[in-house]
């Protein structure tokens, strides 16, 4: 794979760290699990 090419489709899923930025804590992660 060429390092200058993007994925054909975007990565799927939900990343709690992106949503909560740097304020995520254990309680929030467990609520969303």
mmCIF file of C-alpha atoms in Angstrom:
data_model
loop_
_atom_site.group_PDB
_atom_site.id
_atom_site.type_symbol
_atom_site.label_atom_id
_atom_site.label_comp_id
_atom_site.label_asym_id
_atom_site.label_seq_id
_atom_site.Cartn_x
_atom_site.Cartn_y
_atom_site.Cartn_z
ATOM 1 C CA UNK A 1 0.000 0.000 0.000
ATOM 2 C CA UNK A 2 1.294 3.411 -0.921
ATOM 3 C CA UNK A 3 1.782 5.570 2.175
ATOM 4 C CA UNK A 4 0.345 8.580 0.323
ATOM 5 C CA UNK A 5 -3.047 6.968 -0.376
ATOM 6 C CA UNK A 6 -6.102 7.130 1.844
ATOM 7 C CA UNK A 7 -8.330 4.210 2.793
ATOM 8 C CA UNK A 8 -11.077 3.393 0.285
ATOM 9 C CA UNK A 9 -13.629 3.586 3.090
ATOM 10 C CA UNK A 10 -13.307 5.496 6.353
ATOM 11 C CA UNK A 11 -12.537 3.596 9.554
ATOM 12 C CA UNK A 12 -15.795 2.475 11.139
ATOM 13 C CA UNK A 13 -16.678 2.525 14.815
ATOM 14 C CA UNK A 14 -16.923 4.965 17.670
ATOM 15 C CA UNK A 15 -13.870 6.125 19.562
ATOM 16 C CA UNK A 16 -14.725 7.450 23.012
ATOM 17 C CA UNK A 17 -11.419 9.293 23.257
ATOM 18 C CA UNK A 18 -12.268 11.394 20.201
ATOM 19 C CA UNK A 19 -15.693 12.245 21.604
ATOM 20 C CA UNK A 20 -14.524 13.130 25.112
ATOM 21 C CA UNK A 21 -11.163 14.610 24.049
ATOM 22 C CA UNK A 22 -8.777 14.363 27.022
ATOM 23 C CA UNK A 23 -11.485 14.450 29.712
ATOM 24 C CA UNK A 24 -12.602 10.808 29.402
ATOM 25 C CA UNK A 25 -12.751 8.823 32.627
ATOM 26 C CA UNK A 26 -13.433 5.211 33.595
ATOM 27 C CA UNK A 27 -17.076 5.837 34.561
ATOM 28 C CA UNK A 28 -17.896 7.344 31.151
ATOM 29 C CA UNK A 29 -16.232 4.466 29.303
ATOM 30 C CA UNK A 30 -18.152 1.868 31.345
ATOM 31 C CA UNK A 31 -21.483 3.657 30.734
ATOM 32 C CA UNK A 32 -20.881 3.504 26.987
ATOM 33 C CA UNK A 33 -19.630 -0.091 26.885
#
